[in-house]
Coordinates of C-alpha atoms in Angstrom, one line a residue:
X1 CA 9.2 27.7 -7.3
X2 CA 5.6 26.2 -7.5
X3 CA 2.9 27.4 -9.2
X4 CA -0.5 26.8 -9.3
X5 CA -4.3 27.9 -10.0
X6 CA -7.0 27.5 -7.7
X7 CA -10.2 25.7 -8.8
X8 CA -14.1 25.9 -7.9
X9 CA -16.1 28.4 -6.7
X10 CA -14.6 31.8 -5.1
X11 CA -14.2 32.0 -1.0
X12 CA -14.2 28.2 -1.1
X13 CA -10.4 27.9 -2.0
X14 CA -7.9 26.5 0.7
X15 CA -4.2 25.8 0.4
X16 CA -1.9 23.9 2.1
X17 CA 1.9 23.2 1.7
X18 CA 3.6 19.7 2.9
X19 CA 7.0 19.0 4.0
X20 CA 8.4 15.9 4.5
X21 CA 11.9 15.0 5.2
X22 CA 11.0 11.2 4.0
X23 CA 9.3 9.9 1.0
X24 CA 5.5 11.8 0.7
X25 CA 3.0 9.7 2.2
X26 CA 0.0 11.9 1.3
X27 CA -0.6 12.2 4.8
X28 CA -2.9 15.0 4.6
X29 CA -5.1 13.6 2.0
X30 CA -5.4 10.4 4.0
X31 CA -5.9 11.2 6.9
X32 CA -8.7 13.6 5.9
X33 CA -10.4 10.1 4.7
X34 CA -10.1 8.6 7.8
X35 CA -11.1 11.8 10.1
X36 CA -14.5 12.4 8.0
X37 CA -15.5 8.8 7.6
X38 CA -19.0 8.7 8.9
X39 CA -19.8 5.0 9.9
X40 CA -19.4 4.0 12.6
X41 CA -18.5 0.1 13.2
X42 CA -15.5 -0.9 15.9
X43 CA -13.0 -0.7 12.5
X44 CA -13.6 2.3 11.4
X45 CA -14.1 3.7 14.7
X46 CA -10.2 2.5 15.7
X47 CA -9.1 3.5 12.3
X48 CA -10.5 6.8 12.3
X49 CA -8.2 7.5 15.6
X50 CA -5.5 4.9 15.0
X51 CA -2.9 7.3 12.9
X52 CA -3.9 10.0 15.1
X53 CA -1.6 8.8 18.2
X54 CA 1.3 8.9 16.1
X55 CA 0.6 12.6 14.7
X56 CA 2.8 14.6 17.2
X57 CA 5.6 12.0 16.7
X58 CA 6.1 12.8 13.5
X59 CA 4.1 16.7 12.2
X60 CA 4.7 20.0 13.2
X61 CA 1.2 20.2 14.9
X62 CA 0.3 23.6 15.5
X63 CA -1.5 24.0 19.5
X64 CA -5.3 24.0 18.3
X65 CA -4.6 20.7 15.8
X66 CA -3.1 18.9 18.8
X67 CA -5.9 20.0 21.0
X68 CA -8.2 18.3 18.4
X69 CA -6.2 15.4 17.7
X70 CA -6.5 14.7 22.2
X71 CA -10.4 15.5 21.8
X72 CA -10.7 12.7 18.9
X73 CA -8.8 9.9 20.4
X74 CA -10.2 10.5 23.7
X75 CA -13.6 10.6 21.8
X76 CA -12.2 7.4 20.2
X77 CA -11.5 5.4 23.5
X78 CA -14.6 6.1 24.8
X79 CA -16.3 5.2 22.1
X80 CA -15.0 1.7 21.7
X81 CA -15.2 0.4 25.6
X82 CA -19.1 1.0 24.2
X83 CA -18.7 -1.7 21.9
X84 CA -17.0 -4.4 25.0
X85 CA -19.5 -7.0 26.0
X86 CA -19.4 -8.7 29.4
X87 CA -16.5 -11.3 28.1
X88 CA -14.2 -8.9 27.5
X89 CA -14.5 -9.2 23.5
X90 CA -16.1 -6.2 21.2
X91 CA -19.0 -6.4 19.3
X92 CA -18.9 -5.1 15.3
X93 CA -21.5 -2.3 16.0
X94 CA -22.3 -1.4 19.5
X95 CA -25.4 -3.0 20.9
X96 CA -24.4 -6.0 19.4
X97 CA -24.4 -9.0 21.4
X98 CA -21.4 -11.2 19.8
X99 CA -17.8 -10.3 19.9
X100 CA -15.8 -9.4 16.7
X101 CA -13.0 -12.0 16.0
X102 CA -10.5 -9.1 14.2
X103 CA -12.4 -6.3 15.4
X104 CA -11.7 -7.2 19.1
X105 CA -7.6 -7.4 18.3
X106 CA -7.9 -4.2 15.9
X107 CA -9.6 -2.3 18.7
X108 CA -7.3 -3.4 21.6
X109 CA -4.4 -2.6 20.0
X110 CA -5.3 0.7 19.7
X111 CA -6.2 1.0 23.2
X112 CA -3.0 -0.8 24.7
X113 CA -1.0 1.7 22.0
X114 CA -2.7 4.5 23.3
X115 CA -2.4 3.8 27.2
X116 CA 1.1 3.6 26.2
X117 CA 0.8 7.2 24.9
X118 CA -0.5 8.2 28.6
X119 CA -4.3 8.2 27.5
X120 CA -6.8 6.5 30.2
X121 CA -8.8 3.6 29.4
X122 CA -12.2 2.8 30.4
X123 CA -12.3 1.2 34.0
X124 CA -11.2 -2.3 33.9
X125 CA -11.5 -2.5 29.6
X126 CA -8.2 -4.1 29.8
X127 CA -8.0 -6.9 32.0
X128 CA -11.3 -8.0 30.5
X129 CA -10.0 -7.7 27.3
X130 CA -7.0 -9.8 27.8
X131 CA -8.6 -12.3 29.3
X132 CA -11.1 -12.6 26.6
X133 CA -7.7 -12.5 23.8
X134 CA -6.3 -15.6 25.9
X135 CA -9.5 -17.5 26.1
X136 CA -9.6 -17.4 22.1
X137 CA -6.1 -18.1 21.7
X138 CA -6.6 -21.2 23.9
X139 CA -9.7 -22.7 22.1
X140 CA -8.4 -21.1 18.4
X141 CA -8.3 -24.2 15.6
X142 CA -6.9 -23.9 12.3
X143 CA -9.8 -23.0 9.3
X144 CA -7.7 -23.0 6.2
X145 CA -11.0 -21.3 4.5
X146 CA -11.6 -18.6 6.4
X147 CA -7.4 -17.8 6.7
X148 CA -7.9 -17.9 10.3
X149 CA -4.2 -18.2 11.6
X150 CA -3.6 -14.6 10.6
X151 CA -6.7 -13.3 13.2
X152 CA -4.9 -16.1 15.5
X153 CA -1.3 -14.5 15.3
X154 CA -2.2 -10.6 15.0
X155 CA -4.5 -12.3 18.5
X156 CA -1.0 -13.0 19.9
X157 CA 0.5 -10.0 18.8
X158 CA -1.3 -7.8 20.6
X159 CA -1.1 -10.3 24.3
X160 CA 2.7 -9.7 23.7
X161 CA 2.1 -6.2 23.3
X162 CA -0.2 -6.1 26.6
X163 CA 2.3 -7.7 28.2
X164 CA 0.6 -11.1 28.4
X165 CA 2.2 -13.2 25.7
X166 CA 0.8 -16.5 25.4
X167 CA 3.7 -18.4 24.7
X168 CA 2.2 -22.2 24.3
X169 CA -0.3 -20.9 21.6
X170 CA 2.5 -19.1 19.9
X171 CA 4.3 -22.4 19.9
X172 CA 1.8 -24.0 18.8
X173 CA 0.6 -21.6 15.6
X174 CA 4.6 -21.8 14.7
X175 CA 4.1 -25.6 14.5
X176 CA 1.3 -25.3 12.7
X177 CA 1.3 -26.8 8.7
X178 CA 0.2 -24.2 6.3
X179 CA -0.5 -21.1 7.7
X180 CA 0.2 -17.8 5.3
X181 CA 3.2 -15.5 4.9
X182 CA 1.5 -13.0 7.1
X183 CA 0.8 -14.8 9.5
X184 CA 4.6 -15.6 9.9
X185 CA 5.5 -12.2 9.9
X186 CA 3.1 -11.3 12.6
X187 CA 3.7 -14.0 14.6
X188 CA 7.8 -13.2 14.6
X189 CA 6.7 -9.6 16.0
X190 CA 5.1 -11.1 18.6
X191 CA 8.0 -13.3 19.2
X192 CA 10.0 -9.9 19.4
X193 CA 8.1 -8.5 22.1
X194 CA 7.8 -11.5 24.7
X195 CA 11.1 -10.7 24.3
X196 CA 12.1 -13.8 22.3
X197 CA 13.9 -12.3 19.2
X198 CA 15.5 -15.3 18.1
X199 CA 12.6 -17.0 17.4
X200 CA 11.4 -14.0 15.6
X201 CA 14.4 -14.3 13.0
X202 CA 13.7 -17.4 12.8
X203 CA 10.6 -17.3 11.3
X204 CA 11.8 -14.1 9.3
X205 CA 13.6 -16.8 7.5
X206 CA 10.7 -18.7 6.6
X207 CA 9.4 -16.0 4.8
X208 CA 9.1 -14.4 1.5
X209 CA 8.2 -10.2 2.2
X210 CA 5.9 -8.3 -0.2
X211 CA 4.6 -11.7 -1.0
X212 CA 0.7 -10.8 -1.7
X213 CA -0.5 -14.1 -2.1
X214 CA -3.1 -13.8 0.8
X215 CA -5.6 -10.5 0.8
X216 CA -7.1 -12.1 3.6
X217 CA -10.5 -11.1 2.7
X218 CA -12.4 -12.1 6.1
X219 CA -10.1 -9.9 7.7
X220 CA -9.9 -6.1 6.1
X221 CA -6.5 -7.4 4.4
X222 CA -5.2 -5.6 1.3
X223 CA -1.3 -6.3 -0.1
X224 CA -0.8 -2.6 1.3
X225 CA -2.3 -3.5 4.7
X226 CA -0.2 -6.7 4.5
X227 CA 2.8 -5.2 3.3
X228 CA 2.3 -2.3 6.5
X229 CA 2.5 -5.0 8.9
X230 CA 5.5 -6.1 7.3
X231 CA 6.9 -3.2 7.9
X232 CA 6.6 -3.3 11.5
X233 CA 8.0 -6.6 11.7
X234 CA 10.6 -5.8 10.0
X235 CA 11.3 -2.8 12.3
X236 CA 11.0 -4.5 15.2
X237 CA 13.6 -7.3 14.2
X238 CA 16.1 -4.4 13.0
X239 CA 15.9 -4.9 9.6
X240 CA 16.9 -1.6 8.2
X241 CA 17.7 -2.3 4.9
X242 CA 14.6 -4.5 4.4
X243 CA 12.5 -1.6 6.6
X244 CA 13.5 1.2 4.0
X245 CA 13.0 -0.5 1.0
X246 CA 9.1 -1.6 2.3
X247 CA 8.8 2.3 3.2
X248 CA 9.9 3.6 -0.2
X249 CA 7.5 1.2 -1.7
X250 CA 4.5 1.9 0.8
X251 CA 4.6 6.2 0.6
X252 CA 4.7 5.2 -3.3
X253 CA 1.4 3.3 -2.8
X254 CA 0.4 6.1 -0.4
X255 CA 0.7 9.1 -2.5
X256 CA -1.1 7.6 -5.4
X257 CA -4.7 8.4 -6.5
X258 CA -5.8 4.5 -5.3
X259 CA -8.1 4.3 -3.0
X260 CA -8.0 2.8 0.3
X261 CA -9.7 1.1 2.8
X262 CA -10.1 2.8 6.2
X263 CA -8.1 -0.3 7.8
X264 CA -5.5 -0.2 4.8
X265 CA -5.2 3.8 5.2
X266 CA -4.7 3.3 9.1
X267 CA -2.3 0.8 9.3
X268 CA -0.3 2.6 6.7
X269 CA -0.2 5.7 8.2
X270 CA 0.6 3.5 11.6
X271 CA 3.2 1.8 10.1
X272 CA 5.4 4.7 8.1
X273 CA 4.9 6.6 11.7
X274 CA 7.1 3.5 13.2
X275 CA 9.4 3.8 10.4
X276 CA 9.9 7.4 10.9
X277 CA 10.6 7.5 14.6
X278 CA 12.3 4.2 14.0
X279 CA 14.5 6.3 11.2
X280 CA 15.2 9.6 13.4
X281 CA 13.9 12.5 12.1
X282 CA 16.0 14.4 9.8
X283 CA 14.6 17.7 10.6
X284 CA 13.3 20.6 8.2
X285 CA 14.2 24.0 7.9
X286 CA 13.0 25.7 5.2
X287 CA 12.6 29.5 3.9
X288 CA 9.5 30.0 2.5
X289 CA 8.5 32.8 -0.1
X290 CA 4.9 33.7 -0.8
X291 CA 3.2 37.3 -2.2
X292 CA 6.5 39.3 -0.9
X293 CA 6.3 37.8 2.7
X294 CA 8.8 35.1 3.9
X295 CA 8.5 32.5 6.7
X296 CA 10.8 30.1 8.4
X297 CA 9.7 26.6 8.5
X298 CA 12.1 24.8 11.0
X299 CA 11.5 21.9 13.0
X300 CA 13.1 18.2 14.0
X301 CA 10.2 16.5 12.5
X302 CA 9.4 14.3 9.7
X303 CA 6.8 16.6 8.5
X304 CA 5.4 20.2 8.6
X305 CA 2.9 21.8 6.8
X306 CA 1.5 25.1 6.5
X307 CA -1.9 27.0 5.3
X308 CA -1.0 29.1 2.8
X309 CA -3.2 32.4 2.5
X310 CA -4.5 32.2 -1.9
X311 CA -6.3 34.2 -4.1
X312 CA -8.4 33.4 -7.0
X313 CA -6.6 32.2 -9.7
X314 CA -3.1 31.7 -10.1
X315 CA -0.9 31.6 -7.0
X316 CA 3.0 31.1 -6.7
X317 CA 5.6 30.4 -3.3
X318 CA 8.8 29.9 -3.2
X319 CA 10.9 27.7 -1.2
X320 CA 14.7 27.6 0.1
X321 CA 16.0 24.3 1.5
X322 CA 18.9 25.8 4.6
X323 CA 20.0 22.3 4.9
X324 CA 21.4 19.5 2.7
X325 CA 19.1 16.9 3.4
X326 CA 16.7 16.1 0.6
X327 CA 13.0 16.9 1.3
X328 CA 9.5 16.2 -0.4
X329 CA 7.3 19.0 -1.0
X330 CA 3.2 18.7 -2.3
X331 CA 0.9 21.7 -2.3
X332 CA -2.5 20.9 -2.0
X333 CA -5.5 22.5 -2.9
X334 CA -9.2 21.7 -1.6
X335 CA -12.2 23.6 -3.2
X336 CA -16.0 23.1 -3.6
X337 CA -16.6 22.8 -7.2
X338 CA -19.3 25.0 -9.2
X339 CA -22.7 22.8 -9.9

């Protein structure tokens, strides 16, 4: 049974009831953040529609929320090939006339994601923008100031992922003295998908994860955004164990009150979207009890969650679990409060 009492002023009062068959993520909450953020920069832009690719995979989307989760990431792709100047690299806002170091990797691997997905890209966006990734990569130098060797490996991180790994520079950042945790972490992922996982493991080794030494201020970093990439890594080297404890920690972080950045809140939401497909989805089917009328809640997704109908003041539903897997439940409640 959960109870609870709206708040604000009357007609303003929604409800809604999450379902998760893995540890909460606040996924409603934070992706609300993303979806309403009004600026609108080449990182915000990607992490407003980032998460969204990975929605299906894991919610019970109802026809009208997938609709307008298509409409914004179509919205999204069209946006960014605004922001690509004539080499191939994206600008920070559009109209801008010099290409965004991060930005440009942040943004393409969205769009390479999202072709992935079966979503068209603006004519010729992508061979532009790989040639543009391997020009850096080729000319890239090591600024121990600015942290640069992360912007250089999540650089040839997403070549691998385009299918273009640059495997000479990857050499090369391996060999390099001093670079950061991260970057290690990223590079190994990029190891993993030119299809070199060995190496990958390899550099695992060398590593110390959760270690939150390097924020990597210059490029959006946070130890959650860190820790998220992490997580991938350690997904695509088959690191359960490792995987599942990063996870646990993460939705912990997640379903806090502490506030996020849009690239943080992205790549989380990114991230635990991996681990849950990565995971299989447990499934949910639920009974579900409220004012006399009862509802099935079944699916084999991560998570579902439904609008429930309230009324002013105190409101109650009940719930049934028909399985014996163990599920997280929040009920959330938005209204506008008096003046």
């Amino acid at each position: 049974n959960i109870s609870s009492n709206t708040f604000g002023v009357s007609g303003s009062n929604k409800a809604k009831l999450e379902i998760s068959s893995m540890p909460t993520i606040n996924l409603n909450g934070r992706l609300q953040y993303l979806i309403q953020y009004p600026r609108g920069c080449v990182e915000q832009t990607t992490s407003s529609v980032f998460p969204q690719l990975y929605l299906n995979d894991i919610v019970d989307l109802d026809a009208a929320r997938q609709q307008l989760t298509q409409k914004n990431i179509t919205a999204g792709i069209a946006r960014l090939g605004g922001f690509q100047l004539s080499n191939g690299g994206l600008s920070y806002w559009q109209g801008g006339t010099e290409s965004d170091d991060w930005g440009s990797s942040y943004a393409g691997h969205f769009m390479i994601e999202a072709e992935k997905k079966g979503y068209f890209l603006p004519i010729n966006f992508k061979s532009k923008w790989i040639s543009y990734q391997q020009k850096e990569a080729k000319q890239w130098r090591f600024e121990t100031r600015y942290g640069n060797d992360l912007a250089q490996a999540y650089r040839l991180y997403t070549l691998a992922l385009a299918g273009a790994p640059d495997l000479s520079s990857m050499n090369r950042l391996r060999e390099t003295k001093g670079i950061s945790n991260e970057s290690r972490l990223r590079l190994a992922s990029a190891y993993v998908l030119a299809g070199q996982k060995s190496a990958g493991l390899n550099l695992l080794l060398k590593t110390t994860i959760d270690d939150n030494s390097d924020y990597n201020y210059y490029y959006y970093g946070s130890a959650d955004r860190n820790r998220a990439m992490a997580l991938e890594t350690l997904l695509l080297l088959g690191q359960k164990q490792k995987a599942f404890a990063m996870a646990i920690k993460l939705a912990k972080e997640m379903s806090s009150d502490q506030w996020m950045s849009t690239q943080t809140t992205a790549y989380c939401l990114y991230a635990m979207a991996k681990f849950s497909v990565n995971n299989g989805a447990k499934g949910i089917d639920v009974q579900l009890n409220k004012d006399g009328k009862a509802q099935t809640v079944k699916t084999m997704k991560t998570i579902a969650d439904r609008s429930l109908t309230v009324k002013m003041g105190s409101n109650g539903v009940t719930l049934k679990n028909n399985r014996k897997n163990r599920l997280f439940v929040r009920l959330l409640n938005t209204g506008i409060l008096p003046i």
